[in-house]
mmCIF file with all atom_site columns, C-alpha atoms in Angstrom:
data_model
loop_
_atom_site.group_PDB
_atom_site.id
_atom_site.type_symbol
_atom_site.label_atom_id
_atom_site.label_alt_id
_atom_site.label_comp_id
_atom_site.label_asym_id
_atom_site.label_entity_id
_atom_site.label_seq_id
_atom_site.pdbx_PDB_ins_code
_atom_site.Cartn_x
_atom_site.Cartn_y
_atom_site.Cartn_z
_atom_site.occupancy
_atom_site.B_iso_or_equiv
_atom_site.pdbx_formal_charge
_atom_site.auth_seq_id
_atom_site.auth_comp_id
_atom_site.auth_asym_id
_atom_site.auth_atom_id
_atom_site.pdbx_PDB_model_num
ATOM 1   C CA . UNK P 1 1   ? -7.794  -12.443 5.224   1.00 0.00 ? 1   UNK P CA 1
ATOM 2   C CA . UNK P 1 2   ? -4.313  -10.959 4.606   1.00 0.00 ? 2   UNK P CA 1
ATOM 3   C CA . UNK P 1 3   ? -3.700  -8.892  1.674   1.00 0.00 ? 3   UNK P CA 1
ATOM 4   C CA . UNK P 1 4   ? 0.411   -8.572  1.453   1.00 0.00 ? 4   UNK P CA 1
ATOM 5   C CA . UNK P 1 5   ? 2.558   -6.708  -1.214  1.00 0.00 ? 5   UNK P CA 1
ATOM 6   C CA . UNK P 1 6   ? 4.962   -9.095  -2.926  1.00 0.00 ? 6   UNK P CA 1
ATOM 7   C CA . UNK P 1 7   ? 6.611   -5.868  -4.670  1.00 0.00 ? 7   UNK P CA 1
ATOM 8   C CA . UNK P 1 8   ? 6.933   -2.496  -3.357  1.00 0.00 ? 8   UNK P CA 1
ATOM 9   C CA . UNK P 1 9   ? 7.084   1.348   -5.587  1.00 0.00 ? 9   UNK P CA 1
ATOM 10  C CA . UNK P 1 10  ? 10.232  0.908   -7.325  1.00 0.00 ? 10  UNK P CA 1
ATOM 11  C CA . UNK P 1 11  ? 12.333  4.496   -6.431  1.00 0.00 ? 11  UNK P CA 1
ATOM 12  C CA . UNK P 1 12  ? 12.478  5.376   -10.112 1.00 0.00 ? 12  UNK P CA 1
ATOM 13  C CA . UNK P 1 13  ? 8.528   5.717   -10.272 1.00 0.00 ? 13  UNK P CA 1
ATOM 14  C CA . UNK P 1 14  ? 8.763   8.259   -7.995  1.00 0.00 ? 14  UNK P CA 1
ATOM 15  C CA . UNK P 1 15  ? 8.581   11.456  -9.221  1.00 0.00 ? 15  UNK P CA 1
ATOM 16  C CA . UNK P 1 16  ? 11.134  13.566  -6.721  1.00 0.00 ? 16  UNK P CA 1
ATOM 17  C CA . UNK P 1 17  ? 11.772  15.590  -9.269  1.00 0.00 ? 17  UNK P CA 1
ATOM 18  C CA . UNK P 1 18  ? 8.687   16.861  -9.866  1.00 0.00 ? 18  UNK P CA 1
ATOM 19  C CA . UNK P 1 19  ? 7.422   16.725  -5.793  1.00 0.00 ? 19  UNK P CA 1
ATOM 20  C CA . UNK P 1 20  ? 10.527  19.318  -5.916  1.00 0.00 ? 20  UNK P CA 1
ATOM 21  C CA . UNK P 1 21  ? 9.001   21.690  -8.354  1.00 0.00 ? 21  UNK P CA 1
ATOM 22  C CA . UNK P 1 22  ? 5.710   21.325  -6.512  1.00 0.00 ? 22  UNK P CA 1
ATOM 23  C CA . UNK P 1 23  ? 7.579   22.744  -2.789  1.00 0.00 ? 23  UNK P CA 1
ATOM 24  C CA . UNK P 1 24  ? 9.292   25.598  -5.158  1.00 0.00 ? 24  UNK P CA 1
ATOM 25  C CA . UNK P 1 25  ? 12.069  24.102  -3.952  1.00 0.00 ? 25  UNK P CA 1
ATOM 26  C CA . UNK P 1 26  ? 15.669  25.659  -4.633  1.00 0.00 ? 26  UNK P CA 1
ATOM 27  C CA . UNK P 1 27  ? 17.535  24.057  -7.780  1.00 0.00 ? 27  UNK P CA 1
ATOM 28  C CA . UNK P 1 28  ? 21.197  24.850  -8.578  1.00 0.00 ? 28  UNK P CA 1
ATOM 29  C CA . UNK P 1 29  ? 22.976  24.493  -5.190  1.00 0.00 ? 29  UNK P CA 1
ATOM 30  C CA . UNK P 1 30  ? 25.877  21.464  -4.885  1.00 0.00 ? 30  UNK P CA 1
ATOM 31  C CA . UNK P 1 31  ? 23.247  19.423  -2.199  1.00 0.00 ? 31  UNK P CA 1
ATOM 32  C CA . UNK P 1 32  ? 20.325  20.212  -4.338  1.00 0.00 ? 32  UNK P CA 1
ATOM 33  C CA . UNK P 1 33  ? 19.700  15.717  -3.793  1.00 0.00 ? 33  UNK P CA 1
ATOM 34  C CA . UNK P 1 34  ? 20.323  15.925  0.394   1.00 0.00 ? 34  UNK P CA 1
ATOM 35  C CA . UNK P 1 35  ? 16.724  15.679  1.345   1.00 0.00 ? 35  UNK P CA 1
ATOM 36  C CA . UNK P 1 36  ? 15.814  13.379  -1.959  1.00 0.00 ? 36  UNK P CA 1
ATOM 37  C CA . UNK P 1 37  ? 15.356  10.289  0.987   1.00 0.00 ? 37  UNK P CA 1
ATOM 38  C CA . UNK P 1 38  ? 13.010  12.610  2.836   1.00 0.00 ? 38  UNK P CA 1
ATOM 39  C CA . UNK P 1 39  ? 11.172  13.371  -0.090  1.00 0.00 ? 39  UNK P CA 1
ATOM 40  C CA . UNK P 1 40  ? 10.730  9.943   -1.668  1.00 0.00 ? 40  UNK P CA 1
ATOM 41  C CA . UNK P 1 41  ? 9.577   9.144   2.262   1.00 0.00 ? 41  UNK P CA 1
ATOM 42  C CA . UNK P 1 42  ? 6.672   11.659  2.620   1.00 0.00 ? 42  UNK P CA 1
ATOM 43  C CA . UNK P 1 43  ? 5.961   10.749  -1.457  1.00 0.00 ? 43  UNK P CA 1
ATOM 44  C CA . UNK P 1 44  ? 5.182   6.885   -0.228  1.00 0.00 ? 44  UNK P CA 1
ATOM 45  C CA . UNK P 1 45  ? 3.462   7.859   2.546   1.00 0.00 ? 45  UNK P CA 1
ATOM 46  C CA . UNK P 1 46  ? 0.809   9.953   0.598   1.00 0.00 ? 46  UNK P CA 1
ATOM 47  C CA . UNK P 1 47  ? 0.937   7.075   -1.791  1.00 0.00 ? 47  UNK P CA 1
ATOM 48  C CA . UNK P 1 48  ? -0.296  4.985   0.945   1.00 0.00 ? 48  UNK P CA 1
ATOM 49  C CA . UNK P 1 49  ? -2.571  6.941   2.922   1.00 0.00 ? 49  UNK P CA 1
ATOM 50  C CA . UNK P 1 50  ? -4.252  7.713   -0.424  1.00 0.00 ? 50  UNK P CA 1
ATOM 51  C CA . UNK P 1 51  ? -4.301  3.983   -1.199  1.00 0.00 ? 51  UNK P CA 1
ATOM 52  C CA . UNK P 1 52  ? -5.950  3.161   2.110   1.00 0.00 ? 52  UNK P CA 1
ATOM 53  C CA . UNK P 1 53  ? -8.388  5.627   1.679   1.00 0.00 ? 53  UNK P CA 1
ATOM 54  C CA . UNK P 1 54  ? -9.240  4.578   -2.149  1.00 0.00 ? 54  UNK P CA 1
ATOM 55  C CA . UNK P 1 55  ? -8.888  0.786   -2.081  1.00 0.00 ? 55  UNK P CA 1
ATOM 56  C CA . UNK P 1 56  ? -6.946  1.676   -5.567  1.00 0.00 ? 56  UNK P CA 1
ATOM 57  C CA . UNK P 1 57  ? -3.458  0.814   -6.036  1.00 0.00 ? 57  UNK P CA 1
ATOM 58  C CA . UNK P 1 58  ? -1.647  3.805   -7.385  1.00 0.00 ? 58  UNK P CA 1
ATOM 59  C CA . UNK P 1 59  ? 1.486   2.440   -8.778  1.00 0.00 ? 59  UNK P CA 1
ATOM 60  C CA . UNK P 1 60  ? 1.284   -1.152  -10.450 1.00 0.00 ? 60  UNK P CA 1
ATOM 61  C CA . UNK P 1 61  ? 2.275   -3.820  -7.993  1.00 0.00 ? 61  UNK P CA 1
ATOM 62  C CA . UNK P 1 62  ? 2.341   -7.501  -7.589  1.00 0.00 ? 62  UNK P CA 1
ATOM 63  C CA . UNK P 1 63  ? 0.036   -8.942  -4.186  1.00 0.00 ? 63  UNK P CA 1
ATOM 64  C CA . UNK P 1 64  ? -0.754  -12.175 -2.565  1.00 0.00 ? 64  UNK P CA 1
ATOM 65  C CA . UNK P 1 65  ? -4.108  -12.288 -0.996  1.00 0.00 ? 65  UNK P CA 1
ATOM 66  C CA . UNK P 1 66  ? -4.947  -15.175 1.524   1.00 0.00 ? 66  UNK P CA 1
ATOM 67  C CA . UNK P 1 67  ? -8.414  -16.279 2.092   1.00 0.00 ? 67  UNK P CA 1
ATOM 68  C CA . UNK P 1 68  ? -9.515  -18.761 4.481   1.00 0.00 ? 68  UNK P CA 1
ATOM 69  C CA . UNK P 1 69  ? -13.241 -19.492 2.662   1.00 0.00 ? 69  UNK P CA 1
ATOM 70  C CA . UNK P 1 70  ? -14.771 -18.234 -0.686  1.00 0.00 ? 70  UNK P CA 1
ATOM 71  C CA . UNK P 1 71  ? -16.809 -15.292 -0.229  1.00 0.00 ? 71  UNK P CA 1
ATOM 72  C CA . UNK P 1 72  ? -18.891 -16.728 -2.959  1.00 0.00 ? 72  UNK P CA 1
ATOM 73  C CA . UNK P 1 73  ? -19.011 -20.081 -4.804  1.00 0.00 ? 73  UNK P CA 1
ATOM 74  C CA . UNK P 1 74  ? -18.710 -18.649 -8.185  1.00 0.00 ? 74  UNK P CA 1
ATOM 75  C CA . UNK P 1 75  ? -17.082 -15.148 -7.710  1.00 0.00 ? 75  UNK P CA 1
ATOM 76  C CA . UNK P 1 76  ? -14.738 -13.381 -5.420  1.00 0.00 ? 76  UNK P CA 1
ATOM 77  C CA . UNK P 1 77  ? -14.355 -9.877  -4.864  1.00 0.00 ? 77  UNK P CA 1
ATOM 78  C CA . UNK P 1 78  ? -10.879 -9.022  -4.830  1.00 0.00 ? 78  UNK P CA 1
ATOM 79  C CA . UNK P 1 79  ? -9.571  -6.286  -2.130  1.00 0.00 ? 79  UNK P CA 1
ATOM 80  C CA . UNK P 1 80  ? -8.319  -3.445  -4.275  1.00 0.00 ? 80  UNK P CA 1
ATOM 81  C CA . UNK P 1 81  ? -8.118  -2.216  -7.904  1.00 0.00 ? 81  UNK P CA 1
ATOM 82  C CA . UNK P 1 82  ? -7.807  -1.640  -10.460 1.00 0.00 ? 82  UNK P CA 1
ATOM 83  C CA . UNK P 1 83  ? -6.669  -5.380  -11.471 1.00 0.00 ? 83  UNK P CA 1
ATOM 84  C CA . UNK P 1 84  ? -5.100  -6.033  -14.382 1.00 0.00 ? 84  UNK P CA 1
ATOM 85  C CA . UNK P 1 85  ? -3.962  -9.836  -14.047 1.00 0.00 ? 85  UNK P CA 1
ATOM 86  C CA . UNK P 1 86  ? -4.586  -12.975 -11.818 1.00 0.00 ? 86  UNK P CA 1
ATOM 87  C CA . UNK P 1 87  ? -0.759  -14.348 -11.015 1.00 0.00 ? 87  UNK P CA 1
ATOM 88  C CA . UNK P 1 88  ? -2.339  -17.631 -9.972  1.00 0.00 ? 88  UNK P CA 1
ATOM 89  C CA . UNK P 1 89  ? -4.836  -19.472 -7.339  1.00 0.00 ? 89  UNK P CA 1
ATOM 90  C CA . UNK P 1 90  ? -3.676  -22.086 -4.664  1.00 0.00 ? 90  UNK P CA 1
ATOM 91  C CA . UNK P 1 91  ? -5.329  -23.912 -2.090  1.00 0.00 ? 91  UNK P CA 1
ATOM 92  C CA . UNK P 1 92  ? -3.450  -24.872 0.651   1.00 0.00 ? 92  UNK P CA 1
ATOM 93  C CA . UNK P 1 93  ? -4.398  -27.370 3.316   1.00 0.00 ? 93  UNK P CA 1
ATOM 94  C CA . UNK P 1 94  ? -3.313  -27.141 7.159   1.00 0.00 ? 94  UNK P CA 1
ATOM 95  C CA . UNK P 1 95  ? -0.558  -29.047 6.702   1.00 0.00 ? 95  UNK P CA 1
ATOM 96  C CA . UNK P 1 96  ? 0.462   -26.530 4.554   1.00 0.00 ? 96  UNK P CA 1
ATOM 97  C CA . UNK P 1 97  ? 0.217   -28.805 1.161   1.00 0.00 ? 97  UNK P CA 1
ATOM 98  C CA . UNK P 1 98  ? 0.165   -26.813 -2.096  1.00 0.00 ? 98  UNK P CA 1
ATOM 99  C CA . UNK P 1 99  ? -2.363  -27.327 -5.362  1.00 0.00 ? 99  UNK P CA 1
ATOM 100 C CA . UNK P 1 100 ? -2.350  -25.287 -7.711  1.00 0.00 ? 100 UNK P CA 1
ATOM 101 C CA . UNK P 1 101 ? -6.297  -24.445 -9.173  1.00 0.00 ? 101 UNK P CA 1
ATOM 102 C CA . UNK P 1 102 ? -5.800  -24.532 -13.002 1.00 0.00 ? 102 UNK P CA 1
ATOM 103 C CA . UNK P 1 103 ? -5.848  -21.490 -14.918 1.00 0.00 ? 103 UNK P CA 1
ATOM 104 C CA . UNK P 1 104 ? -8.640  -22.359 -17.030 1.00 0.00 ? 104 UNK P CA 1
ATOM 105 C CA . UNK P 1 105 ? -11.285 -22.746 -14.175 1.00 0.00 ? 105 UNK P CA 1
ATOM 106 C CA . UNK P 1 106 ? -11.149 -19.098 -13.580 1.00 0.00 ? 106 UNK P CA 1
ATOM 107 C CA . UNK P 1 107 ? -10.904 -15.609 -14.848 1.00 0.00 ? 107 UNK P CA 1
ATOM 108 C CA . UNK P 1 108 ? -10.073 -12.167 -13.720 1.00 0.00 ? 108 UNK P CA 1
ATOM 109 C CA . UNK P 1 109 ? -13.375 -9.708  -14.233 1.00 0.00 ? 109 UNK P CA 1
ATOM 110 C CA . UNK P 1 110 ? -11.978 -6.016  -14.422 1.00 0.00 ? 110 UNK P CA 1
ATOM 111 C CA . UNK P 1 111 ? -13.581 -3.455  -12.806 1.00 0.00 ? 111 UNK P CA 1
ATOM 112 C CA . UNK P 1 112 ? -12.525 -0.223  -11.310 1.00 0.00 ? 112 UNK P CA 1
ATOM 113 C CA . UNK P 1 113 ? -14.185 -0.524  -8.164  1.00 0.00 ? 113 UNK P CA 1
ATOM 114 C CA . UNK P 1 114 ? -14.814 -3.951  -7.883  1.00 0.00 ? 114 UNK P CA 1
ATOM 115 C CA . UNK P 1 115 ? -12.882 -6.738  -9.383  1.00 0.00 ? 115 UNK P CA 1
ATOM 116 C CA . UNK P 1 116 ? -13.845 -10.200 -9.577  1.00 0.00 ? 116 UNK P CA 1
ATOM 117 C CA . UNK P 1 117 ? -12.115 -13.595 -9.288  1.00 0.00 ? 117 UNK P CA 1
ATOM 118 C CA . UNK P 1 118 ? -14.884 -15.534 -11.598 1.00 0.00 ? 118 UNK P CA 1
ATOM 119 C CA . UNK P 1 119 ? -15.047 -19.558 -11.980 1.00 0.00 ? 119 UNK P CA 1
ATOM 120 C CA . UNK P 1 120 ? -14.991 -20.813 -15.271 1.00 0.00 ? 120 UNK P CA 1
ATOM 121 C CA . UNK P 1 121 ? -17.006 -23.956 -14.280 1.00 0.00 ? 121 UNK P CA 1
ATOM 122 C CA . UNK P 1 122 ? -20.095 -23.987 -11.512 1.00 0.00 ? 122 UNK P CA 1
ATOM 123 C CA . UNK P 1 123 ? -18.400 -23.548 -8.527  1.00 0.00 ? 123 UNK P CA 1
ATOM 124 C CA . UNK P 1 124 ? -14.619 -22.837 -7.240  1.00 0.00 ? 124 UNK P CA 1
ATOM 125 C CA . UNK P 1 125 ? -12.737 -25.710 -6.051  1.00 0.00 ? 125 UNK P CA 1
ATOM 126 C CA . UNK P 1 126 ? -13.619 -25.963 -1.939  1.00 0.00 ? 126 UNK P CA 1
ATOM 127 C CA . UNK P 1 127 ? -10.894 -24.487 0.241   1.00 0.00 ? 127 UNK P CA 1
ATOM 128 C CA . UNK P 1 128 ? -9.607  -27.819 2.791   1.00 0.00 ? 128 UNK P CA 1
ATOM 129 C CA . UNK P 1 129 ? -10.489 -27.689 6.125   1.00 0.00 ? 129 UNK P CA 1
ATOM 130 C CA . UNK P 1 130 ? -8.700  -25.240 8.576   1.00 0.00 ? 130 UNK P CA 1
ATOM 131 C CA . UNK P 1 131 ? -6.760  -24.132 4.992   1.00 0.00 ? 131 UNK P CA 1
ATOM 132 C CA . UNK P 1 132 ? -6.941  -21.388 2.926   1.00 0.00 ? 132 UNK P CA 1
ATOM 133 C CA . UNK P 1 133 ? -6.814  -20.217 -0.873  1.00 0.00 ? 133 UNK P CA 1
ATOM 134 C CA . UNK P 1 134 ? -3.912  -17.897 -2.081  1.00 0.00 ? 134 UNK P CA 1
ATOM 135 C CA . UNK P 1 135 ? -4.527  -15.689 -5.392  1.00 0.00 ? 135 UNK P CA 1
ATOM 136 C CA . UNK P 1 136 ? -1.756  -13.609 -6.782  1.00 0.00 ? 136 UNK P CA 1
ATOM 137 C CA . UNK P 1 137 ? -2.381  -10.638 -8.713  1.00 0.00 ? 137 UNK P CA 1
ATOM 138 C CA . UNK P 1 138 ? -0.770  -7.351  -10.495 1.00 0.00 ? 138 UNK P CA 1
ATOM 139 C CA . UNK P 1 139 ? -2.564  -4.595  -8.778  1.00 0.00 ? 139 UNK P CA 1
ATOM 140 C CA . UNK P 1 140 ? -2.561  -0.729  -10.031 1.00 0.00 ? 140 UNK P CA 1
ATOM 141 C CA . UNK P 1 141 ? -3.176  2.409   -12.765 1.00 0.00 ? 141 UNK P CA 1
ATOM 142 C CA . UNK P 1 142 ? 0.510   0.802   -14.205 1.00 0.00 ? 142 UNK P CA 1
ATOM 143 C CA . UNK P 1 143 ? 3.914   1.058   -13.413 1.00 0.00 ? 143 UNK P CA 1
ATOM 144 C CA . UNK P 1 144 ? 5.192   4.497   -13.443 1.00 0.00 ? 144 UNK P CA 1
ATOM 145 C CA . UNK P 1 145 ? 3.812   7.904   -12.143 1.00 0.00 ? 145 UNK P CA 1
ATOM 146 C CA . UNK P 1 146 ? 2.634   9.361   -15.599 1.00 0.00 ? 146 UNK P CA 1
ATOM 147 C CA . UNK P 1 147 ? -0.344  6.108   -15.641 1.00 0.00 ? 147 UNK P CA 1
ATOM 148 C CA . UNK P 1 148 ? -2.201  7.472   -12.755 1.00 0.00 ? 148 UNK P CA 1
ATOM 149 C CA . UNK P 1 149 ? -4.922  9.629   -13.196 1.00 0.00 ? 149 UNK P CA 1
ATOM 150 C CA . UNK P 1 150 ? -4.077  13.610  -13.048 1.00 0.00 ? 150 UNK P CA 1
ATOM 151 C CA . UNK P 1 151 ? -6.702  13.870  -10.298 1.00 0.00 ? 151 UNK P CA 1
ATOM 152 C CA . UNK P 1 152 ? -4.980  11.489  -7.780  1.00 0.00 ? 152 UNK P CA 1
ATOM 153 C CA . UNK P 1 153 ? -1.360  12.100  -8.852  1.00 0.00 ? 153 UNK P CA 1
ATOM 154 C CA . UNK P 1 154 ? -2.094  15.825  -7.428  1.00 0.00 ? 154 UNK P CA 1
ATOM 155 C CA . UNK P 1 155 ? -3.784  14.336  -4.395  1.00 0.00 ? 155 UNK P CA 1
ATOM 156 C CA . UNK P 1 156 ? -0.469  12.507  -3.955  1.00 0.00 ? 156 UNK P CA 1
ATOM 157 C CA . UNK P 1 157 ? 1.696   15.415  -4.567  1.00 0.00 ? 157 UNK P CA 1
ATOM 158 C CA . UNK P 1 158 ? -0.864  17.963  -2.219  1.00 0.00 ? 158 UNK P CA 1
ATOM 159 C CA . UNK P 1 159 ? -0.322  15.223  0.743   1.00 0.00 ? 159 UNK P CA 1
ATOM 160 C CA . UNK P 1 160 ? 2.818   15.072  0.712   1.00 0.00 ? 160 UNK P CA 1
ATOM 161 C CA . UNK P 1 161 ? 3.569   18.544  0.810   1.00 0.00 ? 161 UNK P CA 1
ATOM 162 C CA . UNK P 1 162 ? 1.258   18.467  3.609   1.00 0.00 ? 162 UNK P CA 1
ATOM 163 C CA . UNK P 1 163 ? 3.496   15.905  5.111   1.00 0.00 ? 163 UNK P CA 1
ATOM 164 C CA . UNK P 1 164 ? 6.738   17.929  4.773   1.00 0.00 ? 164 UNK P CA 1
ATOM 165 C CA . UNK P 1 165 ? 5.233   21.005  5.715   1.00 0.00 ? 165 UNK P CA 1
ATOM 166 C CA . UNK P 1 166 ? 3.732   19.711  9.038   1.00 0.00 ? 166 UNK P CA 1
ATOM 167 C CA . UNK P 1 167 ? 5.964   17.390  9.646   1.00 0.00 ? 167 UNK P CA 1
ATOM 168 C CA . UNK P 1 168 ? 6.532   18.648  13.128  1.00 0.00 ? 168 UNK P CA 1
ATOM 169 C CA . UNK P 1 169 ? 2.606   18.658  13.978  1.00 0.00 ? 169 UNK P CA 1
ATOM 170 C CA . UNK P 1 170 ? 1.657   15.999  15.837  1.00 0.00 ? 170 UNK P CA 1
ATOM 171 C CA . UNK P 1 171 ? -1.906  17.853  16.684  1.00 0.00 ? 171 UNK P CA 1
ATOM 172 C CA . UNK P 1 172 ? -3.693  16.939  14.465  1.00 0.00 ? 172 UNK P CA 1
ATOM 173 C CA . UNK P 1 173 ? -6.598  13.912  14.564  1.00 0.00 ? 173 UNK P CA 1
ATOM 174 C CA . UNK P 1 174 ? -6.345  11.033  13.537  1.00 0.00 ? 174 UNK P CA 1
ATOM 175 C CA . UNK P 1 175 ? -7.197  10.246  10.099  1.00 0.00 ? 175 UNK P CA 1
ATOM 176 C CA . UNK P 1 176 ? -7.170  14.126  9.270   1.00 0.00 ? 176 UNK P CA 1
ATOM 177 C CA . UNK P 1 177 ? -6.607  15.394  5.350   1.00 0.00 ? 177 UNK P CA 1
ATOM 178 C CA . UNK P 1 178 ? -6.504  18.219  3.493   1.00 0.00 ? 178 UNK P CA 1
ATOM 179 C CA . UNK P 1 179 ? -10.273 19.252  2.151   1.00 0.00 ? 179 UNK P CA 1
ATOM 180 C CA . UNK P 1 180 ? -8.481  19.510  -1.198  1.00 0.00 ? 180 UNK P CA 1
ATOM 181 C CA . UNK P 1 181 ? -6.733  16.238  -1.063  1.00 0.00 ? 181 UNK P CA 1
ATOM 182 C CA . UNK P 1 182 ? -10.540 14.555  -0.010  1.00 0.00 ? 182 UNK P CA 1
ATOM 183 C CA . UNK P 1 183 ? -11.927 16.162  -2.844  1.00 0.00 ? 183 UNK P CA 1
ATOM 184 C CA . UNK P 1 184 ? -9.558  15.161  -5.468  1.00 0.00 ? 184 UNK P CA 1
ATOM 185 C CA . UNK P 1 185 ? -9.865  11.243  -3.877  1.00 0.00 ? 185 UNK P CA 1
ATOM 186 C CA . UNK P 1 186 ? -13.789 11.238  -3.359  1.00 0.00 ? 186 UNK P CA 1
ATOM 187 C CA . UNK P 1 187 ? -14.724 10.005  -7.109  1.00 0.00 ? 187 UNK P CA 1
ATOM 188 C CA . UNK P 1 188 ? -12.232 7.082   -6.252  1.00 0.00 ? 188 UNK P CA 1
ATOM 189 C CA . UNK P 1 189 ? -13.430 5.692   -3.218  1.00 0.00 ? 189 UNK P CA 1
ATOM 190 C CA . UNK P 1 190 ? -15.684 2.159   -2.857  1.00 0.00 ? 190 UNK P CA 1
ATOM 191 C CA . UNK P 1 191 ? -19.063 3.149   -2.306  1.00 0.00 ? 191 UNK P CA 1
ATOM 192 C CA . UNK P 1 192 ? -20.547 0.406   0.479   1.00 0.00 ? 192 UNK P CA 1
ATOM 193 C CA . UNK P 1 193 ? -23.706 -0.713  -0.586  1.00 0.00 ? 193 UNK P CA 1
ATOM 194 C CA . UNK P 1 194 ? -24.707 -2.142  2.748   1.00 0.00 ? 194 UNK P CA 1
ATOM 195 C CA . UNK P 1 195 ? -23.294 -3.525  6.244   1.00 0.00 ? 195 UNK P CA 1
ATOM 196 C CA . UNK P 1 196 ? -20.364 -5.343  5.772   1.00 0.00 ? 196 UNK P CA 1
ATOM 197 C CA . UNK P 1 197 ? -20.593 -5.517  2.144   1.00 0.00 ? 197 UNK P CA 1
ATOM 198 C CA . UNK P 1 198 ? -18.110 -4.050  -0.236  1.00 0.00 ? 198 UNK P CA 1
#
């Protein structure tokens, strides 16, 4: 499996300004935009850590997700949410041949936590031998900063402070958060229900 983001954050979701107010930092001066690039940098990397530890997308995205087999013959969980639309569904053999599933044997099931894939008819169409399927989707809360929820648009801003402010420590473990940031994230992570199973 290989989950890969067609479209990154676009810079104007970003909300440097604000990430500015949160550090108190100084307004007024003539380079009051010199660290802007640092900013926006620790801002995607809370983004992302945050994602990783959610399975949510924050800010709307497109993704391409390659499967090599159907998890299930009728449904397929799909990697992150929230989901709001299925781009598309190909199957492509190991010659690398293209076919396009048609939009009306499938539907996208929203969920928060888990979103679904669903097949209109019995079964999805079998993925060829030594091939794989390809689904498209638009992944996230939507497309700027003021569509996430309060709770994890503070986690975001509380990480990355705790990005710039340590960004010389290199001591601590791997992995390691803020208590505050964990607790703002908790009600957003995938509960596993067993082994292996999402």
């Amino acid at each position: 499996m290989m989950l890969v983001e067609v479209t990154t954050v676009p810079q104007t979701a970003l909300p440097v300004l604000h990430f500015k107010e949160h550090l108190r930092l100084g307004t007024g001066f003539a380079d009051d935009g010199l660290q802007d690039g640092v900013l926006e940098g620790f801002l995607r990397a809370a983004l992302a850590a945050i994602e990783g530890r959610t399975g949510k997308v924050l800010i709307e995205r497109e993704f391409s997700w390659t499967i090599p087999a159907w998890r299930g013959l009728d449904r397929q969980v799909l990697p992150v949410a929230p989901v709001s639309a299925i781009a598309g569904v190909v199957l492509v053999d190991a010659m690398g041949s293209e076919v396009v599933v048609d939009p009306a044997g499938w539907r996208l099931q929203p969920d928060m936590q888990r979103p679904l894939l669903v097949a209109m008819g019995a079964v999805f169409p079998s993925v060829p031998s030594n091939g794989l399927a390809r689904i498209g989707f638009l992944a996230g809360f939507g497309p700027d900063w003021s569509d996430l929820p309060p709770d994890l648009a503070q986690a975001v801003l509380m990480l990355a402070a705790h990005y710039y402010e340590y960004r010389q420590d290199t001591a601590l473990g791997a992995g390691c958060m803020p208590f505050g940031v964990t607790a703002l994230i908790e009600r957003f992570r995938m509960v596993r229900l067993s082994a292996g199973v999402a």
